[in-house]
Amino acid sequence: MTMPAPRVFSGVQPTGNLHLGNYLGAITRFVDMQESHDCIYCVVDLHAITQWQDPRELAHNTREVTAAFLAAGIDAEKHIVFNQSQVAEHAQLAWIFNCVARLGWLNRMTQFKEKAGKDSENVSVGLYAYPNLMAADILVYRATHVPVGDDQKQHLELSRDIAQKFNNDFAQTIREAGYKDGFFPLPEPLIAGPATRVMSFKDGTKKMSKSDPSDLSRINLTDDAEAIARKIRKARTDPDALPSEPDGLKERPEAANLVGIFAALQGESVADTLKTYGGAQFSTFKPVLADLAVERLGPIGAEMNRMMADTAYIDAVLQTGAQRARAIAGPIYEEVKKIVGFIR
Ligand code: AQP
């Protein structure tokens, strides 16, 4: 047996305030991948509880992320959409990966350092071990490609290290089970396009984030047209006109951010956007960007709101998706148990 056929896996945490960064960095890419790959898209509720979540809000947010997937154009019949906690194999494989990954590897994770801040003695063990669960999410399907925003690059590298070490640690039983080239593929991050790291509207050096206390720092997918326009109008910028070439955006993080967002929403390159708007002042560019953002995001927000009025449909999508996900993960996890030496 050789390596599995290409398969895409990715996830989004149901931690509230799904924003433009999640949309451009991840969800639009999920939609694109559907044409060429078998895709599994997951609402990663086990990841969400690495920081305390109000149980009622968690359920609401899980449905809302699902609604965002569907409203953005993910086809839950052709592909698989489900929430992570319904497929126990994620957590089971994560335990094995806790025993494969090295402490030194996790100590290097910048996202943990940022999230834990100075309070690292008081955050959950889960927050620390988060990247091991992420590796399990991907590898329990032997997935080969993972569309993510730029902030997840380091976690993906760790997933590859874990896959590689598992393949080495258990090389003999993997061969005996008939796998010639190792059991797990080394998953490839797919980080591409003009908006792989959408930045905060209040500070162009910080990424747009769900947990930023300022709502003005981000566009939420459920914001109405007025809120979208107001946030873009108030977004921090510098006083200069837009340059005509991408090089002119160096050292101008706020300008680079707004141009990158425009390009991504328009489906063109930053260079093309600057061909049109080079020389324009922000007083001209911001209203055009606001109109484009409303045009693209308005229908998605409206569809999400419509879907959230009928949660039975969303729950049914998640349940069916979970059954289909289990049908893939179950046999793979059985193979892992055999390889590790667990009696079955
Ligand atoms: N600002 C961003 N620009 C581009 N992509 C982004 N992603 C997140 N923020 C940006 C991508 O969205 C996917 C889902 O992210 P997540 O919900 O799993 O986790 P996150 O990265 O922790 O999201 P947030 O919004 O930044 O949450 P908090 O505030 O809790 O830290 C991922 O593919 C991610 O790369």
Coordinates of C-alpha atoms and ligand atoms in Angstrom, one line a residue:
M1 CA 0.0 0.0 0.0
T2 CA 1.2 3.5 -0.8
M3 CA 0.2 6.9 0.4
P4 CA -3.5 7.9 0.3
A5 CA -5.1 9.9 -2.5
P6 CA -5.2 13.7 -2.0
R7 CA -7.7 14.8 0.6
V8 CA -8.3 18.2 2.1
F9 CA -9.0 18.8 5.8
S10 CA -9.4 22.1 7.6
G11 CA -11.3 23.5 10.6
V12 CA -12.5 26.7 12.2
Q13 CA -13.0 27.2 15.9
P14 CA -16.5 28.1 17.1
T15 CA -15.3 30.9 19.4
G16 CA -17.6 33.6 18.1
N17 CA -17.3 36.6 15.8
L18 CA -16.3 34.9 12.7
H19 CA -14.5 37.6 10.8
L20 CA -13.2 38.7 7.4
G21 CA -9.8 37.1 8.2
N22 CA -11.4 33.7 8.8
Y23 CA -13.4 34.2 5.6
L24 CA -10.5 35.3 3.3
G25 CA -7.7 33.3 4.9
A26 CA -9.7 30.0 5.3
I27 CA -13.3 29.7 4.2
T28 CA -13.0 31.1 0.6
R29 CA -10.1 28.7 0.2
F30 CA -12.2 25.8 1.5
V31 CA -14.8 26.7 -1.2
D32 CA -12.2 26.8 -4.0
M33 CA -10.7 23.4 -3.0
Q34 CA -14.1 21.7 -3.5
E35 CA -13.6 21.7 -7.3
S36 CA -10.4 19.6 -7.3
H37 CA -10.4 17.6 -4.0
D38 CA -12.4 15.5 -1.6
C39 CA -12.8 17.8 1.3
I40 CA -13.6 17.5 5.0
Y41 CA -14.4 20.7 6.9
C42 CA -14.8 20.7 10.6
V43 CA -16.1 23.0 13.3
V44 CA -13.4 22.4 15.9
D45 CA -15.3 22.6 19.1
L46 CA -12.7 20.5 21.1
H47 CA -10.2 23.2 20.2
A48 CA -12.6 25.9 21.3
I49 CA -12.7 24.7 24.9
T50 CA -9.0 25.0 25.3
Q51 CA -10.2 28.4 26.6
W52 CA -13.4 28.4 28.7
Q53 CA -16.6 28.7 26.6
D54 CA -20.1 29.4 27.9
P55 CA -21.9 26.1 26.9
R56 CA -24.9 27.8 25.4
E57 CA -22.7 30.1 23.4
L58 CA -20.5 27.2 22.3
A59 CA -23.6 25.5 20.8
H60 CA -24.7 28.7 19.1
N61 CA -21.2 29.4 17.7
T62 CA -20.9 25.9 16.4
R63 CA -24.1 26.3 14.4
E64 CA -23.0 29.7 13.3
V65 CA -19.7 28.5 11.9
T66 CA -21.6 25.7 10.1
A67 CA -24.0 28.3 8.7
A68 CA -21.0 30.4 7.5
F69 CA -19.5 27.3 5.7
L70 CA -22.8 26.6 3.9
A71 CA -23.6 30.2 3.2
A72 CA -20.2 30.7 1.7
G73 CA -20.8 27.9 -0.7
I74 CA -19.5 24.7 0.9
D75 CA -21.4 21.8 -0.5
A76 CA -22.2 19.5 2.5
E77 CA -23.5 16.8 0.3
K78 CA -20.5 16.4 -2.0
H79 CA -18.1 17.1 0.9
I80 CA -18.1 16.5 4.6
V81 CA -19.1 19.1 7.2
F82 CA -19.3 18.2 10.9
N83 CA -18.3 19.2 14.4
Q84 CA -15.2 17.7 15.9
S85 CA -16.6 16.4 19.2
Q86 CA -19.0 14.0 17.3
V87 CA -16.0 12.0 16.0
A88 CA -14.2 10.5 19.0
E89 CA -11.2 9.3 16.9
H90 CA -9.8 12.9 16.9
A91 CA -9.3 12.9 20.6
Q92 CA -8.1 9.3 20.6
L93 CA -5.4 9.9 18.0
A94 CA -4.5 13.2 19.8
W95 CA -3.6 11.1 22.9
I96 CA -1.2 9.0 20.9
F97 CA 0.3 12.1 19.4
N98 CA 0.7 13.6 22.9
C99 CA 3.1 10.6 23.3
V100 CA 4.8 11.2 20.0
A101 CA 5.4 14.9 20.0
R102 CA 8.2 16.3 22.1
L103 CA 7.9 19.0 24.8
G104 CA 10.6 21.0 23.1
W105 CA 8.5 21.1 19.9
L106 CA 5.5 22.5 21.7
N107 CA 7.6 25.0 23.7
R108 CA 8.4 26.7 20.4
M109 CA 4.8 27.3 19.4
T110 CA 4.4 31.1 19.1
Q111 CA 0.5 31.0 19.2
F112 CA 0.6 29.4 22.7
K113 CA 3.0 32.0 23.9
E114 CA 0.8 34.8 22.5
K115 CA -2.4 33.3 23.9
A116 CA -0.9 32.4 27.3
G117 CA 0.9 35.7 27.6
K118 CA 2.4 36.2 31.1
D119 CA -0.2 33.9 32.6
S120 CA 1.2 30.6 31.3
E121 CA 0.9 28.8 34.6
N122 CA -2.8 29.3 34.6
V123 CA -3.9 28.4 31.1
S124 CA -5.3 24.9 30.4
V125 CA -3.1 21.9 29.5
G126 CA -5.4 21.7 26.4
L127 CA -4.2 25.1 25.1
Y128 CA -0.6 23.8 25.3
A129 CA -1.4 20.5 23.6
Y130 CA -3.6 22.1 21.0
P131 CA -1.2 21.5 18.1
N132 CA -1.2 17.8 18.8
L133 CA -5.0 17.7 18.5
M134 CA -4.7 19.7 15.3
A135 CA -2.3 17.1 13.9
A136 CA -4.8 14.4 14.9
D137 CA -7.6 16.2 13.2
I138 CA -5.8 16.1 9.9
L139 CA -4.1 12.8 10.1
V140 CA -7.0 10.8 11.4
Y141 CA -8.3 11.2 7.8
R142 CA -4.7 10.8 6.4
A143 CA -5.4 14.2 4.8
T144 CA -2.7 15.5 2.5
H145 CA -3.6 19.2 2.0
V146 CA -4.7 21.8 4.6
P147 CA -5.9 25.3 3.5
V148 CA -5.2 27.7 6.4
G149 CA -4.3 31.3 7.1
D150 CA -0.7 32.3 7.6
D151 CA -0.9 32.1 11.4
Q152 CA -1.3 28.3 11.3
K153 CA 1.9 27.7 9.3
Q154 CA 3.9 26.7 12.4
H155 CA 1.2 24.3 13.6
L156 CA 1.2 22.6 10.2
E157 CA 4.9 22.2 10.4
L158 CA 4.4 20.5 13.7
S159 CA 1.8 18.2 12.2
R160 CA 4.4 17.1 9.6
D161 CA 7.0 16.5 12.3
I162 CA 4.5 14.4 14.2
A163 CA 3.6 12.4 11.1
Q164 CA 7.2 11.8 10.3
K165 CA 8.1 10.8 13.9
F166 CA 5.2 8.4 14.0
N167 CA 6.3 6.8 10.7
N168 CA 9.8 6.4 12.1
D169 CA 8.9 5.3 15.6
F170 CA 6.6 2.5 14.3
A171 CA 8.4 1.8 11.0
Q172 CA 8.5 -1.9 11.5
T173 CA 4.8 -2.5 12.3
I174 CA 3.8 0.0 9.6
R175 CA 5.8 -2.1 7.1
E176 CA 4.3 -5.3 8.5
A177 CA 0.8 -3.9 8.1
G178 CA 1.6 -3.5 4.4
Y179 CA 2.4 0.3 4.1
K180 CA 5.5 0.8 2.0
D181 CA 6.1 4.6 2.4
G182 CA 5.1 5.2 6.0
F183 CA 1.5 5.3 7.4
F184 CA 0.8 9.1 7.6
P185 CA 1.3 11.5 4.7
L186 CA 3.1 14.7 5.6
P187 CA 0.3 17.2 5.2
E188 CA 0.9 20.3 3.1
P189 CA -0.2 23.7 4.2
L190 CA -2.0 25.6 1.4
I191 CA -1.4 29.3 2.3
A192 CA -2.0 31.4 -0.8
G193 CA -3.6 34.5 -2.2
P194 CA -3.5 38.2 -1.3
A195 CA -5.1 37.9 2.1
T196 CA -3.4 35.1 4.0
R197 CA -3.0 37.3 7.1
V198 CA -5.8 39.9 7.4
M199 CA -4.7 42.5 9.9
S200 CA -6.7 44.4 12.6
F201 CA -8.3 47.6 11.4
K202 CA -7.0 49.3 14.6
D203 CA -3.4 48.2 14.3
G204 CA -1.9 47.0 11.0
T205 CA 0.8 45.0 12.8
K206 CA -1.8 42.7 14.7
K207 CA -3.8 40.0 13.0
M208 CA -7.6 40.4 12.8
S209 CA -8.8 38.2 15.6
K210 CA -12.1 37.0 17.1
S211 CA -10.8 37.7 20.6
D212 CA -9.8 41.3 20.0
P213 CA -11.9 43.3 22.6
S214 CA -12.5 46.0 20.0
D215 CA -15.3 45.2 17.5
L216 CA -14.0 48.0 15.3
S217 CA -10.8 46.0 14.8
R218 CA -12.6 43.5 12.5
I219 CA -15.5 42.9 10.1
N220 CA -17.8 40.2 11.4
L221 CA -19.5 38.0 8.8
T222 CA -22.8 38.9 10.3
D223 CA -22.2 42.7 10.3
D224 CA -24.8 44.6 8.3
A225 CA -23.9 47.0 5.4
E226 CA -23.8 50.0 7.7
A227 CA -21.4 48.4 10.2
I228 CA -19.1 47.2 7.4
A229 CA -19.0 50.7 5.8
R230 CA -18.4 52.4 9.2
K231 CA -15.6 50.0 10.2
I232 CA -13.8 50.5 6.9
R233 CA -14.2 54.3 7.1
K234 CA -12.7 54.2 10.6
A235 CA -9.9 51.8 9.8
R236 CA -6.5 53.2 10.6
T237 CA -4.5 54.4 7.6
D238 CA -1.5 56.6 6.9
P239 CA -1.9 60.0 5.1
D240 CA -0.3 59.0 1.8
A241 CA -2.0 58.1 -1.5
L242 CA -1.9 54.4 -2.6
P243 CA 1.3 53.4 -4.5
S244 CA 1.1 52.1 -8.1
E245 CA 3.3 49.0 -7.4
P246 CA 3.2 46.4 -4.5
D247 CA 6.7 47.4 -3.5
G248 CA 5.3 50.8 -2.4
L249 CA 3.2 49.0 0.3
K250 CA 6.3 47.9 2.2
E251 CA 6.4 49.6 5.7
R252 CA 2.8 50.6 5.2
P253 CA 1.0 47.8 7.0
E254 CA -2.5 49.4 7.2
A255 CA -2.4 50.3 3.5
A256 CA -1.1 46.8 2.6
N257 CA -4.0 45.3 4.6
L258 CA -6.8 47.3 2.9
V259 CA -5.4 46.7 -0.6
G260 CA -4.9 43.0 0.2
I261 CA -8.5 42.7 1.3
F262 CA -9.7 44.5 -1.8
A263 CA -7.7 42.2 -4.1
A264 CA -9.0 39.1 -2.3
L265 CA -12.6 40.2 -2.4
Q266 CA -12.3 41.2 -6.1
G267 CA -10.4 37.9 -6.9
E268 CA -7.4 39.7 -8.4
S269 CA -3.8 40.3 -7.5
V270 CA -2.5 43.2 -5.4
A271 CA -0.6 44.4 -8.4
D272 CA -3.9 44.6 -10.4
T273 CA -5.7 46.5 -7.7
L274 CA -2.8 49.0 -7.6
K275 CA -2.9 49.4 -11.3
T276 CA -6.5 50.7 -10.9
Y277 CA -6.2 52.6 -7.6
G278 CA -2.5 53.7 -7.5
G279 CA -2.4 57.4 -6.7
A280 CA -5.9 57.3 -5.1
Q281 CA -6.3 58.8 -1.6
F282 CA -8.0 56.7 1.1
S283 CA -10.9 59.0 1.0
T284 CA -11.6 57.6 -2.5
F285 CA -10.4 54.0 -1.9
K286 CA -12.2 53.3 1.3
P287 CA -15.8 53.8 0.0
V288 CA -15.0 51.6 -3.0
L289 CA -13.7 48.9 -0.7
A290 CA -16.7 49.3 1.5
D291 CA -19.1 48.8 -1.5
L292 CA -17.2 45.7 -2.6
A293 CA -17.1 44.3 1.0
V294 CA -20.9 44.8 1.3
E295 CA -21.5 43.3 -2.1
R296 CA -19.5 40.1 -1.2
L297 CA -20.3 39.7 2.5
G298 CA -23.9 41.0 2.6
P299 CA -25.5 37.9 1.0
I300 CA -23.4 35.6 3.2
G301 CA -24.4 37.3 6.4
A302 CA -28.0 37.3 5.3
E303 CA -27.9 33.6 4.5
M304 CA -26.3 32.8 7.8
N305 CA -29.0 34.7 9.6
R306 CA -31.7 32.8 7.6
M307 CA -30.1 29.5 8.4
M308 CA -29.7 30.3 12.1
A309 CA -33.5 30.6 12.2
D310 CA -33.7 26.8 11.5
T311 CA -31.1 25.1 13.6
A312 CA -32.7 21.7 13.0
Y313 CA -31.3 21.8 9.5
I314 CA -27.8 22.7 10.6
D315 CA -27.8 20.0 13.3
A316 CA -28.9 17.5 10.7
V317 CA -26.0 18.5 8.4
L318 CA -23.5 18.1 11.3
Q319 CA -24.9 14.7 12.3
T320 CA -24.8 13.3 8.8
G321 CA -21.3 14.8 8.3
A322 CA -20.1 13.2 11.5
Q323 CA -21.4 9.8 10.4
R324 CA -19.5 10.1 7.1
A325 CA -16.4 11.4 8.9
R326 CA -16.5 8.5 11.3
A327 CA -16.7 6.1 8.4
I328 CA -13.3 7.3 7.3
A329 CA -11.6 8.0 10.6
G330 CA -12.7 4.7 12.3
P331 CA -10.8 2.3 10.0
I332 CA -7.7 4.6 10.0
Y333 CA -7.7 4.7 13.7
E334 CA -8.1 0.9 13.9
E335 CA -4.9 0.6 11.7
V336 CA -3.1 3.0 14.1
K337 CA -4.1 0.8 17.1
K338 CA -2.7 -2.2 15.3
I339 CA 0.5 -0.3 14.4
V340 CA 1.0 1.0 18.0
G341 CA 0.4 -2.5 19.4
F342 CA -3.0 -2.1 21.1
I343 CA -5.0 -5.3 21.4
R344 CA -8.3 -4.8 19.5
Ligands
AQP1 N1 -6.5 37.4 10.5 C1 -6.5 36.3 9.7 N2 -6.2 36.4 8.4 C2 -6.2 35.2 7.7 N3 -6.6 34.0 8.1 C3 -7.0 34.0 9.4 N4 -7.4 33.0 10.2 C4 -7.7 33.4 11.4 N5 -7.4 34.7 11.5 C5 -7.0 35.1 10.3 C6 -7.6 31.6 9.7 O1 -8.9 31.2 9.9 C7 -9.0 29.8 10.2 C8 -9.7 29.5 11.4 O2 -9.1 30.1 12.5 P1 -9.5 29.6 13.9 O3 -10.9 30.0 14.3 O4 -9.4 28.1 14.0 O5 -8.4 30.1 14.9 P2 -7.7 31.4 15.1 O6 -6.6 31.6 14.1 O7 -7.2 31.4 16.5 O8 -8.7 32.6 14.9 P3 -8.7 34.0 15.5 O9 -9.8 34.8 14.9 O10 -7.4 34.6 15.6 O11 -9.2 33.6 17.0 P4 -8.5 34.0 18.4 O12 -8.9 35.5 18.5 O13 -9.2 33.2 19.4 O14 -7.0 33.8 18.2 C9 -7.5 29.3 10.3 O15 -7.1 28.7 9.0 C10 -6.7 30.6 10.4 O16 -5.5 30.6 9.9

